[in-house]
mmCIF file of C-alpha atoms in Angstrom:
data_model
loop_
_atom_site.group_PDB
_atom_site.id
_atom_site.type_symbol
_atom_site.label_atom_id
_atom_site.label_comp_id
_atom_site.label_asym_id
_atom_site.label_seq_id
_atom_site.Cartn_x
_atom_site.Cartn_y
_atom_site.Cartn_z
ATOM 1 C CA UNK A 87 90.800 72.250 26.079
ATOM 2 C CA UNK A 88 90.053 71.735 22.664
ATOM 3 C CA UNK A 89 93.888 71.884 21.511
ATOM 4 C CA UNK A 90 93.884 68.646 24.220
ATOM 5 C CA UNK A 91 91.704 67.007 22.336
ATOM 6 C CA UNK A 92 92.637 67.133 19.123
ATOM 7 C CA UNK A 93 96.263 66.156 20.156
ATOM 8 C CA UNK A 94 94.988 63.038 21.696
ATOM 9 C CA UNK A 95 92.889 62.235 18.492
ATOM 10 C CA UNK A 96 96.072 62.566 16.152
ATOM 11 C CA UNK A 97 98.123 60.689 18.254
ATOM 12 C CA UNK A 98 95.398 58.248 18.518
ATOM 13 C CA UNK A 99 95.628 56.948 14.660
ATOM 14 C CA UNK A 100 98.684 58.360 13.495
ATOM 15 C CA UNK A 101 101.831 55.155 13.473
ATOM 16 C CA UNK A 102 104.121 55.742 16.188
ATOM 17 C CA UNK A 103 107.078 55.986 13.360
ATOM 18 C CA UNK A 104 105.447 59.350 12.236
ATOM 19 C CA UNK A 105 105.100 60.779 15.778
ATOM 20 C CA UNK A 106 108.113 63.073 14.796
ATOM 21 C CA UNK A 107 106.195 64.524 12.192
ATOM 22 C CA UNK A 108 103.820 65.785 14.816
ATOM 23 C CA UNK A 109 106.670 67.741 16.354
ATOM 24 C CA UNK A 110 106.006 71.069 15.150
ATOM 25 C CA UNK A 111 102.229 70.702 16.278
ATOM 26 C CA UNK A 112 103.578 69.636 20.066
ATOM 27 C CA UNK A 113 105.914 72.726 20.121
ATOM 28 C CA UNK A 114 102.779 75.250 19.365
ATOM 29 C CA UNK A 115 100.867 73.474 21.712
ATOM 30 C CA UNK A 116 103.876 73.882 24.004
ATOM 31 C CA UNK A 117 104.470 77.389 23.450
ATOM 32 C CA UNK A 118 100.677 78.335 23.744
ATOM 33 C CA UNK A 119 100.458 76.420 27.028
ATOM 34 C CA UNK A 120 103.720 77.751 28.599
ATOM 35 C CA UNK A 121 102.443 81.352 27.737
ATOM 36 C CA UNK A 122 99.185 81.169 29.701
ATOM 37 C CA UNK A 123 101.263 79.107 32.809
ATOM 38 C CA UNK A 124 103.490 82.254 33.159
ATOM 39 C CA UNK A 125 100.507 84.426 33.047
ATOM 40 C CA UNK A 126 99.237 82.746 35.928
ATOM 41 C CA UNK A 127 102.518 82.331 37.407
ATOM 42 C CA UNK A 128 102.387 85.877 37.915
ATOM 43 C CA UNK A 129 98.915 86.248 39.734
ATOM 44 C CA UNK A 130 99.833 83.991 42.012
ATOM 45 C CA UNK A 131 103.323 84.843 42.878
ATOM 46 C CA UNK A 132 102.189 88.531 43.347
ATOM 47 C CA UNK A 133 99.879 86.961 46.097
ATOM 48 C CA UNK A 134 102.816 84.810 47.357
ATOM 49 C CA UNK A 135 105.878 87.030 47.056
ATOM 50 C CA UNK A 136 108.111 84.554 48.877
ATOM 51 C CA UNK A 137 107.658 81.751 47.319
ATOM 52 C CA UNK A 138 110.684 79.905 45.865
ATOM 53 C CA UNK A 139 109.069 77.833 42.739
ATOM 54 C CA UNK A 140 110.585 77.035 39.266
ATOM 55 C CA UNK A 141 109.955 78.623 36.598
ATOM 56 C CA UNK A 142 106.958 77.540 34.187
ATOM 57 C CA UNK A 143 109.575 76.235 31.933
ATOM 58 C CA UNK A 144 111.627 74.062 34.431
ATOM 59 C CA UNK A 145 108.150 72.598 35.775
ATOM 60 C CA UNK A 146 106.990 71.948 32.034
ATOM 61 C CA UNK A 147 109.959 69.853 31.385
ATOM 62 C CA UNK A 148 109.243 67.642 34.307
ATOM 63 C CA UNK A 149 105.676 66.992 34.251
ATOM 64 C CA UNK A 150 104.150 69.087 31.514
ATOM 65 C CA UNK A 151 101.722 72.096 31.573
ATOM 66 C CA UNK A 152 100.620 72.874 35.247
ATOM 67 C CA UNK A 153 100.207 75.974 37.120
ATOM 68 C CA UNK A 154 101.711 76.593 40.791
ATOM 69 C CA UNK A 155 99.029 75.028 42.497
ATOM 70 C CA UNK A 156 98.776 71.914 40.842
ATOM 71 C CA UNK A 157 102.697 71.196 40.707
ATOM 72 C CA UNK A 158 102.624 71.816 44.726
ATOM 73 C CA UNK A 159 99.728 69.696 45.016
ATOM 74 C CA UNK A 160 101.381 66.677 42.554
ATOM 75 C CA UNK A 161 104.803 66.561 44.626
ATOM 76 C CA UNK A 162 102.377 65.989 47.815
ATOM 77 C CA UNK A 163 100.318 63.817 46.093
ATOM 78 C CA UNK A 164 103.461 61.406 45.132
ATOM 79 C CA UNK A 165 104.804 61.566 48.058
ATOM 80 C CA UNK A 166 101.336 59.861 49.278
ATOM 81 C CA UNK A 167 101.625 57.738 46.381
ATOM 82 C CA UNK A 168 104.990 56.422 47.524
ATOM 83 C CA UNK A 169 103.983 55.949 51.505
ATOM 84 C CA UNK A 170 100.664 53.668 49.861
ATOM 85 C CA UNK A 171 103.062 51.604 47.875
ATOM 86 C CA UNK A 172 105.458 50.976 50.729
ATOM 87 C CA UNK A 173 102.956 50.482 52.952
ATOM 88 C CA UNK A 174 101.487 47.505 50.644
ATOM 89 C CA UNK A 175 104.696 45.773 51.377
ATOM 90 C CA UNK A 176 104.509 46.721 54.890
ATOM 91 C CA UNK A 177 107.460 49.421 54.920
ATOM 92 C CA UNK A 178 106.554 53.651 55.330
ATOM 93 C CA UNK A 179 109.237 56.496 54.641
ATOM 94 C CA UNK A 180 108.801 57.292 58.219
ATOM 95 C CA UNK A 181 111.645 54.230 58.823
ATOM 96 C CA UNK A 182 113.603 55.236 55.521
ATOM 97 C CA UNK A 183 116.840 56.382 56.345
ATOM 98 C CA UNK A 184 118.875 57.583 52.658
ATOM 99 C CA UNK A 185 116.547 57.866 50.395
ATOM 100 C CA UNK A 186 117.581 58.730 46.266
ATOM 101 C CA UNK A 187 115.014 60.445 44.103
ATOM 102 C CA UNK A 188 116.311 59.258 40.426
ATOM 103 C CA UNK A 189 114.920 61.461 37.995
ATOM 104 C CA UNK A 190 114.158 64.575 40.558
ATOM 105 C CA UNK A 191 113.631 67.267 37.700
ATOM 106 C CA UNK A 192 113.265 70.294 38.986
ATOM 107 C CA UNK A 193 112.571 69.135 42.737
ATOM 108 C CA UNK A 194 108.873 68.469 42.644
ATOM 109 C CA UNK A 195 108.971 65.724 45.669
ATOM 110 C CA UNK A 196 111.878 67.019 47.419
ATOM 111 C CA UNK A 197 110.049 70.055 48.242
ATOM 112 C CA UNK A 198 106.937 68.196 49.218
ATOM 113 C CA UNK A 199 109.178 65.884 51.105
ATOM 114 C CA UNK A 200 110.797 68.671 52.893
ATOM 115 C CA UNK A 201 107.276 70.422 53.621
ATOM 116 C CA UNK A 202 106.526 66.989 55.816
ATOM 117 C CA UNK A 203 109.513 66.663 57.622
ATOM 118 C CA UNK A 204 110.415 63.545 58.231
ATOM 119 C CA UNK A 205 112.975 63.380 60.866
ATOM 120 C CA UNK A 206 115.361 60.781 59.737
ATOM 121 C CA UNK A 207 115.268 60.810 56.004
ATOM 122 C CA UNK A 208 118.430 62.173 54.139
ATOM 123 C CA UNK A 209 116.840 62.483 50.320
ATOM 124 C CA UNK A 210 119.703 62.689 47.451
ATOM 125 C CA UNK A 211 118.545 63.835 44.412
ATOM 126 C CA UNK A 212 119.901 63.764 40.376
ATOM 127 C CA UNK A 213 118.494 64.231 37.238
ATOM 128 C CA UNK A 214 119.951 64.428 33.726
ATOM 129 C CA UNK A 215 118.644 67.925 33.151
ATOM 130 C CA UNK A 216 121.351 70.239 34.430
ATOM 131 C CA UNK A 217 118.874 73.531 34.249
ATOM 132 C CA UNK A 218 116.821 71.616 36.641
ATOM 133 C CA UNK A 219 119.660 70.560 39.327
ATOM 134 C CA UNK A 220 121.117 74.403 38.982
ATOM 135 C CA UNK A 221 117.679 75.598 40.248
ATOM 136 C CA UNK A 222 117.484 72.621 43.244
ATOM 137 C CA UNK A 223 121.079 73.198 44.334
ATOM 138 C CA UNK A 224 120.340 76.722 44.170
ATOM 139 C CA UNK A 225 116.900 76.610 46.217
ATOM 140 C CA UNK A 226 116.498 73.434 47.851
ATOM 141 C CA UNK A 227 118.794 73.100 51.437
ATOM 142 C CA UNK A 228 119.887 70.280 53.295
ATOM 143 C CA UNK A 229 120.118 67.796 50.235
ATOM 144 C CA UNK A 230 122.548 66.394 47.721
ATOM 145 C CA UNK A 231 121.519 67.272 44.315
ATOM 146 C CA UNK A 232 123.849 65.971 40.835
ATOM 147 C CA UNK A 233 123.549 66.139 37.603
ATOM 148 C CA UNK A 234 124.136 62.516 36.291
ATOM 149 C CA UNK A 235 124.961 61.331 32.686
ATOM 150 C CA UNK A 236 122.774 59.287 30.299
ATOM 151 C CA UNK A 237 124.268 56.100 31.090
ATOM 152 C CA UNK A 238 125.435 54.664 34.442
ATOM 153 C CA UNK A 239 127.408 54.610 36.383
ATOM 154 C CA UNK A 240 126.303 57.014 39.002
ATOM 155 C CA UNK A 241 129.134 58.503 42.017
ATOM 156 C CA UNK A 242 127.316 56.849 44.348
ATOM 157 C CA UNK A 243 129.038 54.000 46.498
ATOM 158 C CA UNK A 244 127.629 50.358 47.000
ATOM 159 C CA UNK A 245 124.550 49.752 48.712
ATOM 160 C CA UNK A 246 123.890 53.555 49.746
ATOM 161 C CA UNK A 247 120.301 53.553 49.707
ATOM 162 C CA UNK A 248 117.580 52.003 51.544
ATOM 163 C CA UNK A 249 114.654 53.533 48.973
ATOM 164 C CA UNK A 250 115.174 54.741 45.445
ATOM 165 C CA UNK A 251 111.661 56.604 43.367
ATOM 166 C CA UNK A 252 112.170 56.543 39.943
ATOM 167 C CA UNK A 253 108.852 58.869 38.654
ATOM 168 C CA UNK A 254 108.197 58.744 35.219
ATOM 169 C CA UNK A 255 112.398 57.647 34.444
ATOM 170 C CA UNK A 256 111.494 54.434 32.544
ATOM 171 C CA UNK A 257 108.492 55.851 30.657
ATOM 172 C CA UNK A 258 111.470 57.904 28.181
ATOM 173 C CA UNK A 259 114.078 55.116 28.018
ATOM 174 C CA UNK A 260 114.631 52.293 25.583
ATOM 175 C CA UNK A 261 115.634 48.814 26.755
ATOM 176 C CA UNK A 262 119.313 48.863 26.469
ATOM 177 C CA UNK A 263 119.141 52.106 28.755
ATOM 178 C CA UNK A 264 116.585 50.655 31.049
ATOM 179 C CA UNK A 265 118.549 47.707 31.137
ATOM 180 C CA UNK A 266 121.653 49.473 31.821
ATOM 181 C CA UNK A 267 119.936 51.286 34.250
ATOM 182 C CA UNK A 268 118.032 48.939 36.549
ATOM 183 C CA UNK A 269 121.372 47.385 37.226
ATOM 184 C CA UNK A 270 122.957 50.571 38.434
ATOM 185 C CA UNK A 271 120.206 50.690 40.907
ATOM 186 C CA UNK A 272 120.653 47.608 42.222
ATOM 187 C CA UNK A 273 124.261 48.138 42.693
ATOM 188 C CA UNK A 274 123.316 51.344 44.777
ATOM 189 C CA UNK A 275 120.651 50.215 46.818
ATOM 190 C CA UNK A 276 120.976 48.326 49.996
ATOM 191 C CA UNK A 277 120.504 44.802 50.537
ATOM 192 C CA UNK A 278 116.154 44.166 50.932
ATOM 193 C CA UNK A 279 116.189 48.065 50.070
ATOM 194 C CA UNK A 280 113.095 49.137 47.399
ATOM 195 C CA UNK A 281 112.987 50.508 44.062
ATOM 196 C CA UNK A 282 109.519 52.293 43.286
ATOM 197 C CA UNK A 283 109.591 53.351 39.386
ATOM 198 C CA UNK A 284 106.415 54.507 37.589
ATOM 199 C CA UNK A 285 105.511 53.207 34.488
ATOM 200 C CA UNK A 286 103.262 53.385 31.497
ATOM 201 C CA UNK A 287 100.399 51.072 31.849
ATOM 202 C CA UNK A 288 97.645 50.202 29.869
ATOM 203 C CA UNK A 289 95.514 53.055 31.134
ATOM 204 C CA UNK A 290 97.836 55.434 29.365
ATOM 205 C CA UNK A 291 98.661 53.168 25.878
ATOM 206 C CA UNK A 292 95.557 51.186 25.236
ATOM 207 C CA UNK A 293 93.133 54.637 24.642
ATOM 208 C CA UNK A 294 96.445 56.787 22.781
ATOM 209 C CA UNK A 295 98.248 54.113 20.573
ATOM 210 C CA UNK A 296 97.340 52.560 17.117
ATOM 211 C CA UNK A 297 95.772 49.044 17.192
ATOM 212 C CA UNK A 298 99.023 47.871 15.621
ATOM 213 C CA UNK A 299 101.126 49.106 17.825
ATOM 214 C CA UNK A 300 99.237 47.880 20.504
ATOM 215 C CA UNK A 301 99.672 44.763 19.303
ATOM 216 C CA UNK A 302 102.967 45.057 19.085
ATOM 217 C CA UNK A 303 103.259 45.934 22.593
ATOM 218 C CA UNK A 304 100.836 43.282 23.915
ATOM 219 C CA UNK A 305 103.069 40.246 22.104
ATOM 220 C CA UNK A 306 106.979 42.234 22.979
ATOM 221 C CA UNK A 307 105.640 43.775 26.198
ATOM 222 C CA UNK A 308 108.076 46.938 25.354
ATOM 223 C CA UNK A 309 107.341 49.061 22.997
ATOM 224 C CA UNK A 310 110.023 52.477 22.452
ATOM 225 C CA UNK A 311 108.791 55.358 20.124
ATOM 226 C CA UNK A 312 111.056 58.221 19.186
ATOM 227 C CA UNK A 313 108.849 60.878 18.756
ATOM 228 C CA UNK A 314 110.744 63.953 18.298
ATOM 229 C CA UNK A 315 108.788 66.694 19.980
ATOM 230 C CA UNK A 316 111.050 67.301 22.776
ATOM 231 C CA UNK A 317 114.116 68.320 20.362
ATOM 232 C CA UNK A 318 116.406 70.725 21.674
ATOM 233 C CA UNK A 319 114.599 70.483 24.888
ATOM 234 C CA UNK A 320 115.514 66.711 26.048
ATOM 235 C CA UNK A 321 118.637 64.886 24.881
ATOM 236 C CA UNK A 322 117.611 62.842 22.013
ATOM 237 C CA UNK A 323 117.697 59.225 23.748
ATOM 238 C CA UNK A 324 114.959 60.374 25.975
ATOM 239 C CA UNK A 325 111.997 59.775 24.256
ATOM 240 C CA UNK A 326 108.719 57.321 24.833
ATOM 241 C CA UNK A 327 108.550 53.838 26.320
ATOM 242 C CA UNK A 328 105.282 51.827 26.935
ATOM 243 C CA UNK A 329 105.025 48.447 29.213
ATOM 244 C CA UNK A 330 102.990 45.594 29.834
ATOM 245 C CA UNK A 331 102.612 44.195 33.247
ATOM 246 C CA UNK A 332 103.489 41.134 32.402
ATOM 247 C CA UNK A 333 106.973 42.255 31.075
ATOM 248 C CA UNK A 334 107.658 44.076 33.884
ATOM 249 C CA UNK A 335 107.332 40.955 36.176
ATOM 250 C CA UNK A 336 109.510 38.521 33.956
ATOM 251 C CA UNK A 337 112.186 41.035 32.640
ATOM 252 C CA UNK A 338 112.771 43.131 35.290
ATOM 253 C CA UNK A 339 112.557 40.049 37.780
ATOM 254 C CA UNK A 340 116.333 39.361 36.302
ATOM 255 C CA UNK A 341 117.687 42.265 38.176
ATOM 256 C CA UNK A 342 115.153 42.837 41.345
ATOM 257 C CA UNK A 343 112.587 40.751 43.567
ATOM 258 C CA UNK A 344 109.289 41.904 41.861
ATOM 259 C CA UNK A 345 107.184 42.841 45.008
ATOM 260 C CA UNK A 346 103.899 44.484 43.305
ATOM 261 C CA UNK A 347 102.769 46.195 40.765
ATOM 262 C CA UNK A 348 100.164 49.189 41.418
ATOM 263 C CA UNK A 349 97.717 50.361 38.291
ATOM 264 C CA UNK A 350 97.490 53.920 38.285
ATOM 265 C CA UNK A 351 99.438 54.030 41.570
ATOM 266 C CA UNK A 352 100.854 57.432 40.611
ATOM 267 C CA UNK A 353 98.236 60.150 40.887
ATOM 268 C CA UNK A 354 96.215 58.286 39.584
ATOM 269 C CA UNK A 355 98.023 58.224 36.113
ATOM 270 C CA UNK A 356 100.924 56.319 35.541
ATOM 271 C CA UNK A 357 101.575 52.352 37.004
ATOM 272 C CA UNK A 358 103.919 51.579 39.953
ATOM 273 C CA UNK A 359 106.598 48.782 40.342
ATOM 274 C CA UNK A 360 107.449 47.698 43.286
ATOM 275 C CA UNK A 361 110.876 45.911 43.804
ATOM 276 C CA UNK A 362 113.391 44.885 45.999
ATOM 277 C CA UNK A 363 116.766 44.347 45.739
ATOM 278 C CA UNK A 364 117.605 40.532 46.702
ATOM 279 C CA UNK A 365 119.341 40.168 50.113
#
């Protein structure tokens, strides 16, 4: 779409400290996107009255403009995404008993999760958006669904998880929050249990950011932009964060056992960490 395109282009060469004057230009873009989702939203639940789905809104929020179809077909293609990543560390969610999906939105995997039935995997699920976890406690059975706060700690006891997905958590945090954060899920995950968080990797920043910035993010390896277009939407800490690989492995390596790192190991867009919590 042209409107795509000439979003990408301003983005492209305008400094990251001026992304909030781009605001008003994301929330027309926004609005004109969300109008022709619900259009479609209504041709295709007409041909699937029973569908239980969230609303073009709530699925906005969580992983931008995308119809029915292609919100289904993300949740199944993450959950692939997370059985390849195990599986490169020789682990499948076939032998995952409590699982915690950190960030769940408005239930994306849970419902692909669900659709594959696996028969020994309890998911919990929590998000900061409490729209989101209304519609999932509402609509999604036979899981635990909270609303957490911005900063930890979570109600979760000790070492209650053997796998925790973080999609697209640490892509809106800054460091002090990510920092706060990674040791939160270390205190909740099991001993040798895994921690798969998506990223932003180079695929994503080195074609969208300013050469400066870039180089900024090259020599710090972090690199946290408040941009303002999600105002009134979002709470106002959650905004834009950029890694390197490189940072991942040293920084986050304080906290967690730095298995692997997967480029574009989440549908085909954003970078996957893979870590462990030390035994």
């Amino acid at each position: 779409m042209l409107i795509n395109k000439l979003w990408q282009t301003v983005r492209s060469i305008v400094p990251i400290q001026f992304y909030p004057f781009l605001a008003p230009v994301y929330r027309w873009r926004r609005r004109v996107q969300l109008k022709h989702i619900a259009e479609d939203d209504r041709r295709y639940l007409a041909e699937h009255p029973s569908l239980k789905i969230p609303s073009a809104e709530l699925r906005y929020n969580v992983v931008g403009p995308c119809t029915i179809e292609q919100f289904l077909h993300g949740g199944e293609q993450t959950v692939n995404d997370i059985e390849a990543a195990l599986r490169s560390v020789n682990k499948s969610l076939s032998g995952i008993r409590e699982m915690l999906d950190f960030g769940c939105g408005c239930g994306r995997l849970v419902l692909a999760l669900q659709g594959r039935r696996f028969a020994e995997l309890r998911v919990t699920a929590c998000d900061v958006d409490e729209r989101a976890v209304d519609w999932c406690q509402q609509f999604l059975k036979d899981i635990k669904c909270i609303a957490n706060l911005a900063l930890p700690p979570t109600p979760f006891a000790n070492e209650s998880f053997d796998l925790i997905w973080c999609g697209s958590v640490f892509t809106h945090l800054d460091e002090n929050h990510q920092d706060l954060w990674l040791g939160e899920l270390n205190r909740v995950l099991k001993p040798n249990g895994i921690l798969l968080a998506s990223v932003h990797g180079p695929h994503l920043w080195e074609p969208r950011l300013p050469s400066w910035t870039l180089r900024k993010l090259r020599k710090k390896g972090l690199v946290f932009a408040r941009t303002g277009a999600d105002t009134g939407i979002h709470p106002s800490w959650y905004q834009v964060a950029w890694h390197t690989e490189q940072y991942i492995r040293e920084h986050w390596a304080s906290v967690f056992e730095i298995l692997g790192y997967r480029p574009k190991g989440l549908n085909d867009y954003q970078d996957v960490v893979i870590a462990q919590r030390r035994g």
